[in-house]
Coordinates of C-alpha atoms and ligand atoms in Angstrom, one line a residue:
M786 CA -28.2 -63.8 -46.1
I787 CA -26.1 -61.4 -44.1
T788 CA -23.1 -59.8 -45.8
R789 CA -19.9 -58.2 -44.7
D790 CA -21.4 -54.8 -45.6
D791 CA -24.4 -55.5 -43.3
I792 CA -22.1 -56.3 -40.4
R793 CA -20.0 -53.2 -41.0
E794 CA -23.2 -51.0 -41.1
L795 CA -24.3 -52.6 -37.8
A796 CA -20.9 -52.1 -36.3
N797 CA -20.8 -48.4 -37.1
F798 CA -24.3 -47.8 -35.7
H799 CA -24.2 -45.7 -32.5
S800 CA -27.0 -44.5 -30.3
A801 CA -25.7 -42.0 -27.8
E802 CA -29.0 -42.4 -25.9
G803 CA -28.3 -46.1 -25.5
C804 CA -31.4 -47.2 -27.5
A805 CA -29.9 -49.8 -29.8
I806 CA -31.7 -53.0 -29.4
T807 CA -30.1 -56.3 -30.2
F808 CA -32.3 -59.3 -30.4
Y809 CA -31.3 -63.0 -31.1
Y810 CA -33.8 -65.7 -31.3
Q811 CA -33.7 -69.4 -32.2
P812 CA -37.3 -70.7 -33.0
S813 CA -37.8 -74.4 -33.0
T814 CA -40.4 -76.1 -35.2
P815 CA -44.0 -76.1 -33.9
L816 CA -43.7 -80.0 -33.6
N817 CA -40.9 -79.6 -31.2
K818 CA -42.0 -79.8 -27.6
S819 CA -39.5 -77.3 -26.4
H820 CA -40.8 -74.7 -28.8
R821 CA -43.3 -73.3 -26.4
D822 CA -40.7 -73.1 -23.6
Q823 CA -38.4 -71.2 -26.0
A824 CA -41.0 -68.8 -26.9
I825 CA -41.9 -68.2 -23.2
L826 CA -38.2 -67.7 -22.3
V827 CA -37.9 -65.1 -25.0
K828 CA -41.1 -63.3 -24.0
D829 CA -39.6 -63.2 -20.5
L830 CA -36.4 -61.7 -21.8
I831 CA -38.4 -59.1 -23.7
R832 CA -40.5 -58.3 -20.7
N833 CA -37.4 -57.8 -18.5
A834 CA -35.9 -55.5 -21.2
L835 CA -39.2 -53.5 -21.3
R836 CA -39.1 -53.1 -17.5
E837 CA -35.4 -52.1 -17.6
A838 CA -36.1 -49.6 -20.4
E839 CA -38.9 -48.0 -18.4
K840 CA -36.7 -47.9 -15.2
H841 CA -34.0 -46.0 -17.2
G842 CA -36.5 -43.7 -18.6
K843 CA -36.0 -44.9 -22.2
N844 CA -38.4 -43.2 -24.6
G845 CA -41.7 -44.7 -26.0
R846 CA -39.9 -45.6 -29.2
T847 CA -37.7 -48.2 -27.5
R848 CA -40.9 -49.7 -26.0
A849 CA -42.5 -49.8 -29.4
D850 CA -39.4 -51.6 -30.8
L851 CA -39.6 -54.2 -28.1
E852 CA -43.3 -54.7 -28.6
R853 CA -42.8 -55.1 -32.3
I854 CA -40.1 -57.7 -31.6
N855 CA -42.5 -59.4 -29.2
E856 CA -45.0 -59.8 -31.9
I857 CA -42.5 -61.6 -34.2
V858 CA -41.9 -64.3 -31.5
G859 CA -44.9 -66.5 -31.5
P860 CA -46.0 -70.0 -32.0
A861 CA -47.0 -69.2 -35.6
N862 CA -43.6 -68.1 -36.4
G863 CA -41.3 -71.2 -36.7
N864 CA -39.2 -69.2 -39.3
G865 CA -38.3 -72.5 -41.1
G866 CA -36.1 -73.5 -38.1
K867 CA -33.8 -70.6 -38.9
A868 CA -32.5 -68.4 -36.2
K869 CA -33.3 -64.7 -36.3
A870 CA -31.5 -61.5 -35.5
I871 CA -33.0 -58.1 -35.2
F872 CA -31.3 -54.8 -34.8
A873 CA -33.6 -51.9 -34.0
C874 CA -33.5 -48.3 -33.0
S875 CA -36.6 -46.5 -34.2
A876 CA -35.4 -43.3 -32.5
K877 CA -33.0 -43.2 -35.5
G878 CA -35.4 -45.0 -37.9
F879 CA -33.3 -48.2 -37.9
W880 CA -34.6 -51.7 -38.3
R881 CA -32.8 -54.7 -39.7
E882 CA -33.9 -58.4 -39.6
F883 CA -31.7 -61.3 -40.6
D884 CA -32.3 -65.0 -40.9
I885 CA -29.3 -67.0 -39.7
P886 CA -28.5 -70.5 -40.7
G887 CA -27.5 -73.0 -38.1
Q888 CA -28.2 -73.6 -34.4
L889 CA -25.8 -71.4 -32.6
L890 CA -27.8 -68.8 -30.8
K891 CA -28.8 -68.4 -27.2
P892 CA -31.7 -66.0 -27.1
K893 CA -30.7 -62.6 -26.2
V894 CA -32.1 -59.1 -25.7
A895 CA -29.8 -56.2 -25.2
I896 CA -30.3 -52.5 -25.2
S897 CA -27.2 -50.3 -25.3
Q898 CA -25.2 -47.8 -27.3
R899 CA -23.9 -50.4 -29.8
F900 CA -25.4 -53.6 -31.3
H901 CA -24.0 -56.8 -30.0
L902 CA -22.5 -58.6 -33.0
K903 CA -20.4 -61.4 -31.6
P904 CA -22.9 -64.2 -32.6
L905 CA -23.6 -62.6 -35.9
A906 CA -20.0 -62.2 -37.0
A907 CA -19.4 -65.9 -36.2
V908 CA -21.9 -66.8 -38.8
L909 CA -20.0 -64.9 -41.4
D910 CA -16.8 -66.5 -40.4
G911 CA -18.4 -69.9 -40.6
E912 CA -19.5 -69.3 -44.2
Q913 CA -18.5 -71.9 -46.7
R914 CA -18.1 -70.8 -50.3
A915 CA -16.4 -72.8 -53.0
Y916 CA -16.1 -73.0 -56.8
I917 CA -15.9 -76.7 -57.6
L918 CA -14.7 -78.2 -60.8
L919 CA -15.3 -81.7 -61.8
A920 CA -13.3 -82.9 -64.8
D921 CA -12.3 -85.9 -66.7
R922 CA -10.4 -86.0 -70.0
T923 CA -13.3 -84.8 -72.1
K924 CA -15.8 -83.1 -69.9
A925 CA -16.0 -80.5 -67.2
R926 CA -18.7 -79.6 -64.8
V927 CA -18.8 -76.5 -62.5
F928 CA -20.6 -76.1 -59.3
E929 CA -20.9 -73.1 -56.9
L930 CA -21.4 -73.9 -53.2
V931 CA -22.7 -71.3 -50.7
N932 CA -23.2 -72.9 -47.3
D933 CA -25.9 -75.4 -47.8
D934 CA -26.8 -74.5 -51.3
I935 CA -25.1 -76.0 -54.3
A936 CA -25.8 -75.0 -57.9
E937 CA -24.4 -76.5 -61.1
K938 CA -23.5 -73.9 -63.6
E939 CA -25.0 -74.9 -67.0
D940 CA -23.0 -72.5 -69.0
F941 CA -19.7 -74.2 -68.7
I942 CA -19.9 -77.8 -69.8
N943 CA -17.2 -78.5 -72.3
E944 CA -17.4 -81.7 -74.1
L945 CA -14.9 -82.2 -76.8
T946 CA -15.8 -83.6 -80.2
R947 CA -16.6 -87.2 -79.6
R948 CA -14.2 -89.6 -81.2
G949 CA -16.2 -92.0 -83.2
K950 CA -15.3 -95.6 -83.8
S951 CA -14.2 -94.7 -87.4
D952 CA -11.3 -92.8 -85.8
G953 CA -7.9 -94.5 -86.8
Y954 CA -9.3 -97.9 -87.8
S955 CA -9.1 -100.1 -84.8
G956 CA -5.6 -101.6 -84.5
Y957 CA -4.3 -100.1 -87.6
D958 CA -3.0 -96.9 -86.0
A959 CA -3.8 -97.3 -82.4
G960 CA -0.7 -95.3 -81.4
H961 CA -1.8 -92.3 -83.4
A962 CA -5.3 -92.4 -81.9
E963 CA -3.9 -92.5 -78.4
R964 CA -1.6 -89.6 -79.0
K965 CA -4.5 -87.7 -80.5
A966 CA -6.6 -88.4 -77.4
M967 CA -3.9 -87.3 -75.1
N968 CA -3.4 -84.2 -77.0
E969 CA -7.1 -83.4 -77.0
A970 CA -7.1 -84.0 -73.2
L971 CA -4.3 -81.6 -72.7
Q972 CA -6.1 -78.9 -74.8
H973 CA -9.2 -79.6 -72.8
F974 CA -7.4 -79.2 -69.4
K975 CA -5.8 -76.0 -70.6
L976 CA -9.2 -74.5 -71.6
V977 CA -10.7 -75.6 -68.3
A978 CA -7.9 -74.0 -66.4
E979 CA -8.3 -70.8 -68.4
N980 CA -12.0 -70.7 -67.6
I981 CA -11.2 -71.1 -63.8
E982 CA -8.6 -68.4 -64.0
Q983 CA -11.1 -66.0 -65.7
Y984 CA -13.7 -66.7 -63.0
F985 CA -11.2 -65.6 -60.3
E986 CA -10.0 -62.6 -62.4
R987 CA -13.7 -61.4 -62.5
G988 CA -13.5 -61.2 -58.7
G989 CA -14.6 -64.6 -57.5
R990 CA -13.6 -64.8 -53.8
D991 CA -14.5 -68.4 -53.2
R992 CA -12.2 -71.3 -52.6
L993 CA -11.4 -73.8 -55.4
L994 CA -11.9 -77.5 -55.1
I995 CA -11.4 -80.0 -57.9
G996 CA -13.1 -83.4 -58.1
C997 CA -11.7 -86.1 -60.5
R998 CA -10.2 -89.5 -60.8
D999 CA -6.8 -89.9 -59.2
D1000 CA -5.0 -90.5 -62.5
V1001 CA -6.5 -87.4 -64.0
W1002 CA -5.4 -85.1 -61.2
S1003 CA -1.7 -85.2 -62.3
E1004 CA -2.9 -84.0 -65.8
I1005 CA -5.0 -81.1 -64.5
E1006 CA -2.8 -79.8 -61.8
P1007 CA 0.1 -78.6 -63.9
Q1008 CA -2.4 -76.5 -66.1
L1009 CA -3.7 -74.4 -63.2
Q1010 CA -2.8 -70.8 -63.3
S1011 CA -1.7 -68.4 -60.5
L1012 CA -5.1 -67.3 -59.1
A1013 CA -6.4 -70.8 -59.2
R1014 CA -3.4 -72.0 -57.3
Q1015 CA -3.9 -69.4 -54.6
R1016 CA -7.5 -70.4 -54.2
L1017 CA -7.0 -74.1 -54.4
V1018 CA -8.0 -76.0 -51.2
G1019 CA -7.4 -79.5 -52.7
H1020 CA -8.9 -82.2 -54.8
F1021 CA -11.1 -85.2 -54.1
R1022 CA -11.9 -88.4 -55.8
I1023 CA -15.2 -88.6 -57.7
D1024 CA -16.5 -89.8 -61.0
P1025 CA -17.4 -86.5 -62.8
K1026 CA -19.8 -88.2 -65.2
I1027 CA -22.2 -89.6 -62.5
A1028 CA -21.7 -87.5 -59.4
T1029 CA -24.9 -85.8 -58.1
P1030 CA -24.9 -82.3 -56.8
E1031 CA -25.6 -83.7 -53.3
Q1032 CA -22.4 -85.9 -53.5
V1033 CA -20.4 -83.0 -54.7
K1034 CA -21.8 -80.8 -51.8
Q1035 CA -20.9 -83.4 -49.2
M1036 CA -17.3 -83.8 -50.5
A1037 CA -16.8 -80.1 -50.8
R1038 CA -18.2 -79.2 -47.3
D1039 CA -15.9 -81.9 -45.7
H1040 CA -12.9 -80.6 -47.5
L1041 CA -13.6 -77.0 -46.7
S1042 CA -14.2 -77.8 -43.0
Q1043 CA -10.9 -79.6 -42.8
Y1044 CA -9.2 -76.9 -44.7
H1045 CA -10.5 -74.1 -42.4
A1046 CA -9.8 -76.0 -39.3
G1047 CA -6.2 -76.4 -40.5
V1048 CA -5.8 -72.7 -41.3
K1049 CA -7.1 -71.8 -37.8
Q1050 CA -4.8 -74.3 -36.2
N1051 CA -1.8 -72.7 -37.9
L1052 CA -3.0 -69.2 -36.9
I1053 CA -3.3 -70.2 -33.3
H1054 CA 0.2 -71.8 -33.3
E1055 CA 1.6 -68.7 -35.0
A1056 CA 0.0 -66.3 -32.5
I1057 CA 1.2 -68.3 -29.5
G1058 CA 4.7 -68.8 -31.0
E1059 CA 5.1 -65.0 -31.8
A1060 CA 3.8 -64.0 -28.4
H1061 CA 6.2 -66.3 -26.6
R1062 CA 9.2 -64.9 -28.4
N1063 CA 8.0 -61.3 -28.0
G1064 CA 7.2 -61.0 -31.7
R1065 CA 4.1 -60.2 -33.6
G1066 CA 1.6 -62.1 -31.5
A1067 CA -0.6 -61.4 -28.5
I1068 CA -2.4 -63.9 -26.3
G1069 CA -4.9 -63.4 -23.4
L1070 CA -7.5 -60.7 -22.9
R1071 CA -5.3 -58.1 -21.2
R1072 CA -2.6 -58.2 -23.9
V1073 CA -5.0 -58.3 -26.8
L1074 CA -7.1 -55.4 -25.6
R1075 CA -3.9 -53.3 -25.4
S1076 CA -2.9 -54.3 -28.9
L1077 CA -6.4 -53.5 -30.3
E1078 CA -6.3 -50.0 -28.7
V1079 CA -2.9 -49.1 -30.3
G1080 CA -4.0 -50.5 -33.6
E1081 CA -1.4 -53.3 -33.8
V1082 CA -3.9 -56.1 -34.6
L1083 CA -4.0 -57.6 -38.0
T1084 CA -6.0 -60.8 -37.2
L1085 CA -8.1 -61.4 -34.1
L1086 CA -8.7 -64.9 -33.0
L1087 CA -11.7 -65.2 -30.7
G1088 CA -13.2 -68.3 -29.1
S1089 CA -16.9 -69.0 -30.0
N1090 CA -17.3 -69.6 -26.3
F1091 CA -15.3 -66.6 -25.2
Q1092 CA -17.1 -64.5 -22.5
A1093 CA -15.7 -62.1 -20.0
A1094 CA -17.2 -59.2 -18.1
G1095 CA -15.6 -55.8 -18.6
V1096 CA -16.3 -52.1 -19.2
K1097 CA -16.4 -49.7 -22.1
C1098 CA -16.1 -46.1 -22.1
Y1099 CA -18.2 -44.6 -24.9
H1100 CA -16.5 -41.2 -24.6
C1101 CA -13.0 -42.3 -25.6
G1102 CA -13.6 -45.9 -26.7
H1103 CA -11.4 -47.4 -24.0
M1104 CA -12.2 -51.1 -23.1
D1105 CA -11.1 -52.6 -19.8
L1106 CA -11.5 -55.9 -18.1
H1107 CA -11.3 -54.2 -14.7
V1108 CA -14.8 -53.3 -13.8
A1109 CA -14.6 -49.7 -12.5
P1110 CA -17.1 -46.9 -12.5
E1111 CA -14.8 -44.5 -14.3
C1112 CA -12.6 -44.9 -17.4
A1113 CA -8.9 -45.4 -16.6
V1114 CA -8.0 -43.3 -19.6
C1115 CA -10.3 -40.2 -19.7
G1116 CA -12.0 -40.4 -16.3
K1117 CA -15.6 -40.3 -17.7
Q1118 CA -18.3 -42.8 -16.9
N1119 CA -17.8 -46.4 -17.9
T1120 CA -20.6 -48.7 -19.1
E1121 CA -20.5 -52.2 -17.6
L1122 CA -20.7 -55.0 -20.1
E1123 CA -21.8 -58.5 -19.4
D1124 CA -19.5 -59.7 -22.2
I1125 CA -16.7 -57.5 -23.4
G1126 CA -16.5 -59.8 -26.4
D1127 CA -19.3 -57.8 -28.1
A1128 CA -17.4 -54.6 -27.7
I1129 CA -14.2 -56.2 -29.0
V1130 CA -16.0 -57.6 -32.1
G1131 CA -17.6 -54.2 -32.8
H1132 CA -14.2 -52.5 -32.5
A1133 CA -12.5 -55.1 -34.7
I1134 CA -15.1 -54.7 -37.5
R1135 CA -15.0 -50.9 -37.4
T1136 CA -11.2 -50.8 -37.6
G1137 CA -10.9 -53.5 -40.4
V1138 CA -9.3 -56.1 -38.2
E1139 CA -9.8 -59.7 -39.7
L1140 CA -11.9 -61.7 -37.3
I1141 CA -11.5 -65.5 -36.9
Y1142 CA -13.7 -67.6 -34.7
V1143 CA -12.2 -70.6 -33.0
A1144 CA -14.5 -73.4 -32.0
D1145 CA -13.6 -75.7 -29.1
D1146 CA -9.9 -76.0 -28.9
E1147 CA -8.0 -77.0 -25.8
E1148 CA -4.9 -75.2 -26.6
F1149 CA -6.8 -72.0 -27.3
D1150 CA -8.9 -72.4 -24.1
R1151 CA -5.6 -72.4 -22.1
I1152 CA -4.5 -69.1 -23.4
G1153 CA -7.8 -67.4 -22.5
R1154 CA -9.8 -67.9 -25.8
I1155 CA -8.5 -64.8 -27.3
A1156 CA -5.3 -64.1 -29.3
A1157 CA -4.0 -61.8 -32.1
L1158 CA -1.5 -61.6 -34.9
L1159 CA 0.0 -58.2 -35.0
R1160 CA 1.0 -56.0 -37.9
F1161 CA 3.7 -54.5 -35.8
R1162 CA 4.7 -54.0 -32.1
A1163 CA 4.3 -50.4 -31.0
D1164 CA 6.7 -50.9 -28.1
Q1165 CA 9.4 -52.2 -30.4
N1166 CA 9.2 -49.7 -33.2
T1167 CA 8.8 -52.3 -35.9
A1168 CA 6.2 -50.4 -37.9
E1169 CA 8.4 -50.6 -41.0
K1170 CA 7.8 -54.4 -40.9
A1171 CA 4.1 -53.9 -41.4
A1172 CA 4.7 -53.8 -45.2
S1173 CA 6.4 -57.1 -45.3
Ligands
LIG2015 ZN1 -12.7 -43.0 -21.6

């Protein structure tokens, strides 16, 4: 599984000779008829890349990399239906392979100074992680969700001492028994809330979801402490005693998807609103590129289907949507890019800009599938606001 550190390493990799190979491949299962077509298509891509490499006098190592990649693509390699990404530059002794969940990749072979990370960074943004608590008045179960995998944690099942029938002779002191049960439930929820808080204090970065019966939610909710409240996505209705991990996973994934979609919607509205009143927002490729170059961008919103031709100057780093042979800033030679999105993503990762991918969204399409929230506006001298 790819991590943020992996992505950062890839983004920082630079081959001045232009020998960095990016390879994306989506194998289908051998049973699938389209499988052979896929493999043939990819082999064609590789053959073209080999020809290009020779034409541009790339060294034998680049050819060796491409041939090694060619070996990996074959009918014998279904890769469990998972997509594959390979980043290679044997001139610098660099080779990284990643399996990627989901069905998102068009096959791609690119050879340039930087790796093309747009599809890969989207995987990371789409990651679903949650810490899930199921609770009733006597019991708590904890699950951890990472994408498609859910695991129940065995070390945190808290069942209070069972109240036997001998407790408070039936009818004789029913009020007392009831008060005792409520008290015990309260203690139980406090203990559970403490456990959750400790998990986040230890550095858990997941979202929090709570599954319980509706009437129990009003008892749990007030006990939650500050980190838990920050992490809380919401609660859902479930019977904690009989819920299966599969049911929990379904509920959690639905809630997380809704939550993330809501967060993204808010970010889009904020960026558009801020841009329209000349505040801390930028929309459209031209404006966002300028903001990226002056270091204004806090959060970059990029459409999953964004694509635009452009150029990049590898001498000074300038990116431009006007395709010109020479850099508008330093006058040195530009490199033409089929998709400037890859250069933008690389730049964002290297400079610590938060990257958010937006799937199909009409409003976002209308503004050019790219927008940003800014830390400050260089032209308004509002740098001091960055701290707020
Ligand atoms: Zn330049």
